[in-house]
Amino acid sequence: MVIKNHSNLQTTTASYLQSIYTDVLQRSPHEVEFHQAVKSLLDSIAPMLSQHPNYIKTGVLERLVEPERMITFRVPWLDDQGNVHVNRGFRVQFNSAIGPYKGGLRFHPSVNSSIMNFLGFTQTIKNALTGQAIGGAKGGADFDPKGKSDLEIMRFCQSYMAELAHYIGADLDIPAGDIGVGAREIGYLFGQYRRVHRQFEAGVFTGKGVDFGGSHGRTEATGYGTIYFVRQMLKQLGDSLNHKTVIVSGSGNVSIFAIEKAIELGANVVACSDSDGYIYDKNGLHLPTIKRLKLDEDQRICEYLTDHPEAIYVEGCDRIWGIPCDIALPCATQNELDEYAAEQLIDNGVTIVAEGANMPCTQEAINLFLDKGVSFGPAQAANAGGVAVSALEMAQNSARVAWSFEQVDQMLQKIMKTIYENSMRAAKDYDLDGNLVAGANIAGFKRVADAMVAQGI
Ligand code: NDP
């Protein structure tokens, strides 16, 4: 009898979740990345919902999959020749049940409402998982910063913020960086916000320069945090990063500081990439060269060979996953690691995969890793260090204090450990031992859902 009830509940839950997903497909028919993110969460929380039907009765999922609002706007700007260009700006304020909206800005030609919704939705779960009081948001524009002059970037940022400034605030919505938005862009955006509002509201942005309210350690936080998370995964296996062979995709903010911390903890990082191709240096990448090329000179990764002719450059970034390694860290962009890449990694003996980027592995790749016993760290947990330190930056801005790099780094290590432990515990609670995807989604979901139910919103 008990078993029958239980299976009835499972059937009810499955058809309920299918109806939620079907509604999302109908309401946002072309938003494939958003569908993927919603499906991943729904699949993860199914075992938990069967035991907590209250979440079904209160209709919390219907509310969770619909953003509170999305703002789109025109961003006109002048290039250096005096020609007018127009891009589309976005800000999706996804969920504010546990705190003000928080999430980065992405400047990339691929930005559209699907990318914004997937990022805003997953950010909501990730932010809840950090244990801090931050809701979920994301923003950006379909602007390509590549090849633009410094003045063109400045004019674009000023035009973008002239509009966005009306929708954000230190207790309302706090943007930060993401792909194509680093310290330089945040400086221009923050400067324009101050002109519009005529006050120094430091807490409206995170990732600021340390001279004007930024936190020590924010630049490094996502990459370092990913490695602190991997360290916990290894600890569980009775192992460490020492002498591990690591590959990292991308060569931007997340990748560079993941490489830096992995090397510091004894790993041999042999490959990284950009959107054109990858470099392989079997004796270990020389990080100062990569930093100079990518942070100072805005060069392509193939230029690495000029200083290191012993390395290999291969065109086509997705082939990086064919390199044998112990640990693979996709840190570039969504869906960069598919089922074929996962098969290659598994055949070559990978033991840990952790997502530094947002949704870099396809669902098929994740399923394969989980089936084959590869320890898998999902984005909402493994790359949460960036937003966690952003919340520390907000705390410093509110209290008008500045913590040292060491203080922030200590807090980051503690937060990543707690995220790992909470995700593992949530998985275990629902007989999904070791499944960090399910654990992270369940733990993050419960916190947001409980707050929504308690507030009746
Ligand atoms: P950056 O713009 O600093 O770097 C992105 C890097 O990825 C660049 O090297 C870029 O190369 C490369 N890249 C883009 N597309 C591909 C591709 N298809 N294959 C290989 N490389 C590619 O961005 P971030 O490092 O800030 O962000 C990277 C990822 O991490 C994103 O998914 C972002 O959402 C996520 N993230 C970032 C956080 C942060 O604090 N910055 C926080 C949490 C998550 P190219 O120069 O050729 O375009």
mmCIF file of C-alpha atoms in Angstrom, residues 95-323:
data_model
loop_
_atom_site.group_PDB
_atom_site.id
_atom_site.type_symbol
_atom_site.label_atom_id
_atom_site.label_comp_id
_atom_site.label_asym_id
_atom_site.label_seq_id
_atom_site.Cartn_x
_atom_site.Cartn_y
_atom_site.Cartn_z
ATOM 1 C CA ASN A 95 13.936 36.253 -8.703
ATOM 2 C CA SER A 96 14.228 38.456 -5.610
ATOM 3 C CA ALA A 97 12.775 36.122 -2.960
ATOM 4 C CA ILE A 98 15.948 35.938 -0.874
ATOM 5 C CA GLY A 99 17.637 39.255 -1.680
ATOM 6 C CA PRO A 100 18.175 41.987 -4.282
ATOM 7 C CA TYR A 101 18.715 40.863 -7.872
ATOM 8 C CA LYS A 102 22.335 39.917 -8.487
ATOM 9 C CA GLY A 103 24.104 38.693 -11.610
ATOM 10 C CA GLY A 104 26.667 39.738 -14.200
ATOM 11 C CA LEU A 105 26.529 41.503 -17.557
ATOM 12 C CA ARG A 106 27.630 39.748 -20.742
ATOM 13 C CA PHE A 107 28.708 41.576 -23.911
ATOM 14 C CA HIS A 108 28.806 39.021 -26.724
ATOM 15 C CA PRO A 109 27.120 38.781 -30.145
ATOM 16 C CA SER A 110 25.294 35.601 -29.058
ATOM 17 C CA VAL A 111 23.338 37.401 -26.302
ATOM 18 C CA ASN A 112 19.561 37.087 -26.692
ATOM 19 C CA SER A 113 16.566 36.486 -24.421
ATOM 20 C CA SER A 114 17.257 32.735 -24.238
ATOM 21 C CA ILE A 115 20.828 33.241 -23.037
ATOM 22 C CA MET A 116 19.612 35.860 -20.549
ATOM 23 C CA ASN A 117 16.836 33.647 -19.189
ATOM 24 C CA PHE A 118 19.053 30.583 -18.826
ATOM 25 C CA LEU A 119 21.704 32.614 -17.037
ATOM 26 C CA GLY A 120 19.199 34.435 -14.809
ATOM 27 C CA PHE A 121 17.421 31.215 -13.896
ATOM 28 C CA THR A 122 20.597 29.283 -13.004
ATOM 29 C CA GLN A 123 21.954 32.350 -11.186
ATOM 30 C CA THR A 124 18.893 32.259 -8.908
ATOM 31 C CA ILE A 125 19.706 28.701 -7.793
ATOM 32 C CA LYS A 126 23.444 29.379 -7.537
ATOM 33 C CA ASN A 127 23.003 32.515 -5.444
ATOM 34 C CA ALA A 128 20.722 30.653 -3.041
ATOM 35 C CA LEU A 129 23.327 27.913 -2.719
ATOM 36 C CA THR A 130 25.961 30.410 -1.533
ATOM 37 C CA GLY A 131 23.857 30.954 1.606
ATOM 38 C CA GLN A 132 23.971 34.726 1.050
ATOM 39 C CA ALA A 133 21.057 37.147 0.690
ATOM 40 C CA ILE A 134 21.131 37.609 -3.081
ATOM 41 C CA GLY A 135 18.439 37.030 -5.671
ATOM 42 C CA GLY A 136 19.048 36.069 -9.308
ATOM 43 C CA ALA A 137 19.535 38.281 -12.380
ATOM 44 C CA LYS A 138 21.587 38.578 -15.552
ATOM 45 C CA GLY A 139 22.093 41.199 -18.224
ATOM 46 C CA GLY A 140 24.123 42.212 -21.223
ATOM 47 C CA ALA A 141 23.980 43.123 -24.866
ATOM 48 C CA ASP A 142 24.557 41.551 -28.285
ATOM 49 C CA PHE A 143 27.604 43.809 -28.641
ATOM 50 C CA ASP A 144 30.937 42.333 -29.749
ATOM 51 C CA PRO A 145 33.807 44.002 -27.880
ATOM 52 C CA LYS A 146 36.403 42.212 -30.045
ATOM 53 C CA GLY A 147 38.407 44.613 -32.178
ATOM 54 C CA LYS A 148 36.789 47.727 -30.689
ATOM 55 C CA SER A 149 38.942 50.649 -29.569
ATOM 56 C CA ASP A 150 39.016 51.755 -25.951
ATOM 57 C CA LEU A 151 36.928 54.833 -26.827
ATOM 58 C CA GLU A 152 34.334 52.715 -28.633
ATOM 59 C CA ILE A 153 34.053 50.448 -25.571
ATOM 60 C CA MET A 154 33.642 53.513 -23.361
ATOM 61 C CA ARG A 155 30.922 55.039 -25.543
ATOM 62 C CA PHE A 156 29.080 51.733 -25.690
ATOM 63 C CA CYS A 157 29.219 51.265 -21.893
ATOM 64 C CA GLN A 158 27.997 54.820 -21.322
ATOM 65 C CA SER A 159 25.069 54.408 -23.691
ATOM 66 C CA TYR A 160 24.169 51.033 -22.172
ATOM 67 C CA MET A 161 24.223 52.416 -18.632
ATOM 68 C CA ALA A 162 22.326 55.610 -19.566
ATOM 69 C CA GLU A 163 19.295 53.302 -19.827
ATOM 70 C CA LEU A 164 20.087 50.519 -17.341
ATOM 71 C CA ALA A 165 20.769 53.067 -14.563
ATOM 72 C CA HIS A 166 17.011 53.532 -14.133
ATOM 73 C CA TYR A 167 16.470 49.891 -13.178
ATOM 74 C CA ILE A 168 19.318 49.070 -10.748
ATOM 75 C CA GLY A 169 20.431 50.162 -7.271
ATOM 76 C CA ALA A 170 22.418 48.929 -4.259
ATOM 77 C CA ASP A 171 19.289 47.453 -2.617
ATOM 78 C CA LEU A 172 17.502 46.646 -5.854
ATOM 79 C CA ASP A 173 19.718 45.074 -8.513
ATOM 80 C CA ILE A 174 23.511 44.810 -8.503
ATOM 81 C CA PRO A 175 25.260 43.870 -11.772
ATOM 82 C CA ALA A 176 28.852 42.602 -12.146
ATOM 83 C CA GLY A 177 31.030 41.278 -15.003
ATOM 84 C CA ASP A 178 30.751 38.190 -17.202
ATOM 85 C CA ILE A 179 31.961 37.348 -20.726
ATOM 86 C CA GLY A 180 33.242 40.536 -22.384
ATOM 87 C CA VAL A 181 32.775 42.635 -19.240
ATOM 88 C CA GLY A 182 35.866 43.008 -17.068
ATOM 89 C CA ALA A 183 37.375 45.685 -14.829
ATOM 90 C CA ARG A 184 37.638 48.279 -17.623
ATOM 91 C CA GLU A 185 33.976 47.953 -18.646
ATOM 92 C CA ILE A 186 32.790 47.952 -15.027
ATOM 93 C CA GLY A 187 34.715 51.195 -14.459
ATOM 94 C CA TYR A 188 32.976 52.888 -17.418
ATOM 95 C CA LEU A 189 29.563 51.499 -16.434
ATOM 96 C CA PHE A 190 29.925 52.570 -12.810
ATOM 97 C CA GLY A 191 31.154 56.043 -13.856
ATOM 98 C CA GLN A 192 28.080 56.525 -16.049
ATOM 99 C CA TYR A 193 25.763 55.323 -13.251
ATOM 100 C CA ARG A 194 27.249 58.000 -10.973
ATOM 101 C CA ARG A 195 26.631 60.698 -13.612
ATOM 102 C CA VAL A 196 22.988 59.667 -13.979
ATOM 103 C CA HIS A 197 22.263 59.465 -10.240
ATOM 104 C CA ARG A 198 24.711 62.114 -8.975
ATOM 105 C CA GLN A 199 25.752 60.132 -5.924
ATOM 106 C CA PHE A 200 28.490 57.667 -4.971
ATOM 107 C CA GLU A 201 26.522 54.467 -4.508
ATOM 108 C CA ALA A 202 29.374 51.943 -4.321
ATOM 109 C CA GLY A 203 27.135 48.942 -3.657
ATOM 110 C CA VAL A 204 25.331 49.208 -7.003
ATOM 111 C CA PHE A 205 28.078 47.302 -8.822
ATOM 112 C CA THR A 206 30.523 44.561 -7.888
ATOM 113 C CA GLY A 207 33.852 43.788 -9.512
ATOM 114 C CA LYS A 208 34.808 47.485 -9.222
ATOM 115 C CA GLY A 209 38.418 48.624 -9.056
ATOM 116 C CA VAL A 210 39.735 48.373 -5.486
ATOM 117 C CA ASP A 211 40.396 52.133 -5.478
ATOM 118 C CA PHE A 212 36.683 52.885 -5.795
ATOM 119 C CA GLY A 213 34.958 50.315 -3.613
ATOM 120 C CA GLY A 214 35.956 47.010 -5.202
ATOM 121 C CA SER A 215 36.871 44.001 -3.103
ATOM 122 C CA HIS A 216 40.286 42.429 -3.010
ATOM 123 C CA GLY A 217 40.037 38.947 -4.447
ATOM 124 C CA ARG A 218 36.951 39.500 -6.632
ATOM 125 C CA THR A 219 38.939 39.219 -9.874
ATOM 126 C CA GLU A 220 40.347 35.864 -8.795
ATOM 127 C CA ALA A 221 37.235 34.585 -7.015
ATOM 128 C CA THR A 222 35.477 32.490 -9.676
ATOM 129 C CA GLY A 223 38.598 30.664 -10.869
ATOM 130 C CA TYR A 224 40.031 30.216 -7.373
ATOM 131 C CA GLY A 225 36.623 29.141 -6.090
ATOM 132 C CA THR A 226 36.352 26.457 -8.780
ATOM 133 C CA ILE A 227 39.695 25.013 -7.690
ATOM 134 C CA TYR A 228 38.698 25.152 -4.002
ATOM 135 C CA PHE A 229 35.597 23.189 -4.983
ATOM 136 C CA VAL A 230 37.690 20.653 -6.932
ATOM 137 C CA ARG A 231 39.926 20.328 -3.875
ATOM 138 C CA GLN A 232 36.884 19.242 -1.841
ATOM 139 C CA MET A 233 35.887 16.741 -4.546
ATOM 140 C CA LEU A 234 39.406 15.284 -4.483
ATOM 141 C CA LYS A 235 39.448 15.178 -0.703
ATOM 142 C CA GLN A 236 36.335 13.006 -0.833
ATOM 143 C CA LEU A 237 38.342 10.604 -3.031
ATOM 144 C CA GLY A 238 41.284 10.749 -0.584
ATOM 145 C CA ASP A 239 43.344 12.658 -3.136
ATOM 146 C CA SER A 240 44.753 16.127 -3.889
ATOM 147 C CA LEU A 241 45.671 18.348 -6.847
ATOM 148 C CA ASN A 242 49.342 17.535 -6.503
ATOM 149 C CA HIS A 243 50.791 16.225 -9.824
ATOM 150 C CA LYS A 244 47.361 16.059 -11.457
ATOM 151 C CA THR A 245 47.199 16.804 -15.181
ATOM 152 C CA VAL A 246 44.584 19.498 -15.797
ATOM 153 C CA ILE A 247 43.049 21.047 -18.909
ATOM 154 C CA VAL A 248 41.110 24.301 -18.797
ATOM 155 C CA SER A 249 39.092 25.700 -21.692
ATOM 156 C CA GLY A 250 39.024 29.440 -22.373
ATOM 157 C CA SER A 251 41.659 31.964 -21.368
ATOM 158 C CA GLY A 252 39.519 34.688 -19.833
ATOM 159 C CA ASN A 253 38.888 35.732 -16.257
ATOM 160 C CA VAL A 254 37.652 32.388 -14.914
ATOM 161 C CA SER A 255 40.207 30.265 -16.796
ATOM 162 C CA ILE A 256 43.280 32.328 -15.911
ATOM 163 C CA PHE A 257 42.642 32.274 -12.170
ATOM 164 C CA ALA A 258 41.616 28.619 -12.181
ATOM 165 C CA ILE A 259 44.949 27.874 -13.882
ATOM 166 C CA GLU A 260 46.789 30.052 -11.353
ATOM 167 C CA LYS A 261 45.325 28.326 -8.279
ATOM 168 C CA ALA A 262 45.646 24.830 -9.776
ATOM 169 C CA ILE A 263 49.357 25.426 -10.441
ATOM 170 C CA GLU A 264 49.794 26.841 -6.934
ATOM 171 C CA LEU A 265 48.291 23.635 -5.491
ATOM 172 C CA GLY A 266 50.732 21.440 -7.435
ATOM 173 C CA ALA A 267 48.826 20.571 -10.613
ATOM 174 C CA ASN A 268 50.303 20.480 -14.109
ATOM 175 C CA VAL A 269 47.962 22.531 -16.323
ATOM 176 C CA VAL A 270 48.782 21.530 -19.904
ATOM 177 C CA ALA A 271 46.166 23.207 -22.111
ATOM 178 C CA CYS A 272 43.843 26.194 -22.498
ATOM 179 C CA SER A 273 42.008 27.806 -25.423
ATOM 180 C CA ASP A 274 40.193 30.753 -26.895
ATOM 181 C CA SER A 275 37.364 30.682 -29.418
ATOM 182 C CA ASP A 276 39.842 30.080 -32.288
ATOM 183 C CA GLY A 277 41.848 27.128 -30.957
ATOM 184 C CA TYR A 278 43.846 25.655 -28.112
ATOM 185 C CA ILE A 279 47.449 25.452 -26.944
ATOM 186 C CA TYR A 280 49.021 22.320 -25.484
ATOM 187 C CA ASP A 281 52.263 22.513 -23.523
ATOM 188 C CA LYS A 282 52.936 19.087 -22.051
ATOM 189 C CA ASN A 283 55.421 20.376 -19.483
ATOM 190 C CA GLY A 284 52.893 22.839 -18.111
ATOM 191 C CA LEU A 285 51.544 26.191 -19.337
ATOM 192 C CA HIS A 286 53.588 29.301 -18.591
ATOM 193 C CA LEU A 287 50.927 31.448 -16.934
ATOM 194 C CA PRO A 288 52.765 34.814 -17.075
ATOM 195 C CA THR A 289 52.763 34.569 -20.886
ATOM 196 C CA ILE A 290 49.021 33.831 -20.967
ATOM 197 C CA LYS A 291 48.298 36.706 -18.573
ATOM 198 C CA ARG A 292 50.343 39.123 -20.668
ATOM 199 C CA LEU A 293 48.665 38.030 -23.911
ATOM 200 C CA LYS A 294 45.123 37.989 -22.570
ATOM 201 C CA LEU A 295 45.004 40.561 -19.766
ATOM 202 C CA ASP A 296 47.449 43.187 -21.088
ATOM 203 C CA GLU A 297 47.612 42.841 -24.860
ATOM 204 C CA ASP A 298 44.220 41.441 -25.999
ATOM 205 C CA GLN A 299 46.017 38.888 -28.232
ATOM 206 C CA ARG A 300 44.934 35.504 -29.567
ATOM 207 C CA ILE A 301 46.074 32.385 -27.691
ATOM 208 C CA CYS A 302 48.069 31.141 -30.740
ATOM 209 C CA GLU A 303 50.604 33.906 -29.973
ATOM 210 C CA TYR A 304 51.744 31.772 -27.024
ATOM 211 C CA LEU A 305 53.934 29.855 -29.487
ATOM 212 C CA THR A 306 56.063 32.933 -30.201
ATOM 213 C CA ASP A 307 57.540 32.672 -26.692
ATOM 214 C CA HIS A 308 57.092 28.903 -26.302
ATOM 215 C CA PRO A 309 57.850 27.159 -29.606
ATOM 216 C CA GLU A 310 57.869 23.796 -27.808
ATOM 217 C CA ALA A 311 54.069 24.096 -27.344
ATOM 218 C CA ILE A 312 51.465 23.010 -29.898
ATOM 219 C CA TYR A 313 48.606 25.147 -31.262
ATOM 220 C CA VAL A 314 45.538 23.446 -32.734
ATOM 221 C CA GLU A 315 42.773 25.338 -34.510
ATOM 222 C CA GLY A 316 39.237 24.570 -33.294
ATOM 223 C CA CYS A 317 38.702 25.001 -29.573
ATOM 224 C CA ASP A 318 36.429 21.958 -29.003
ATOM 225 C CA ARG A 319 39.242 19.513 -29.773
ATOM 226 C CA ILE A 320 40.889 20.403 -26.468
ATOM 227 C CA TRP A 321 38.860 17.613 -24.781
ATOM 228 C CA GLY A 322 40.819 14.977 -26.699
ATOM 229 C CA ILE A 323 43.898 15.670 -24.554
#
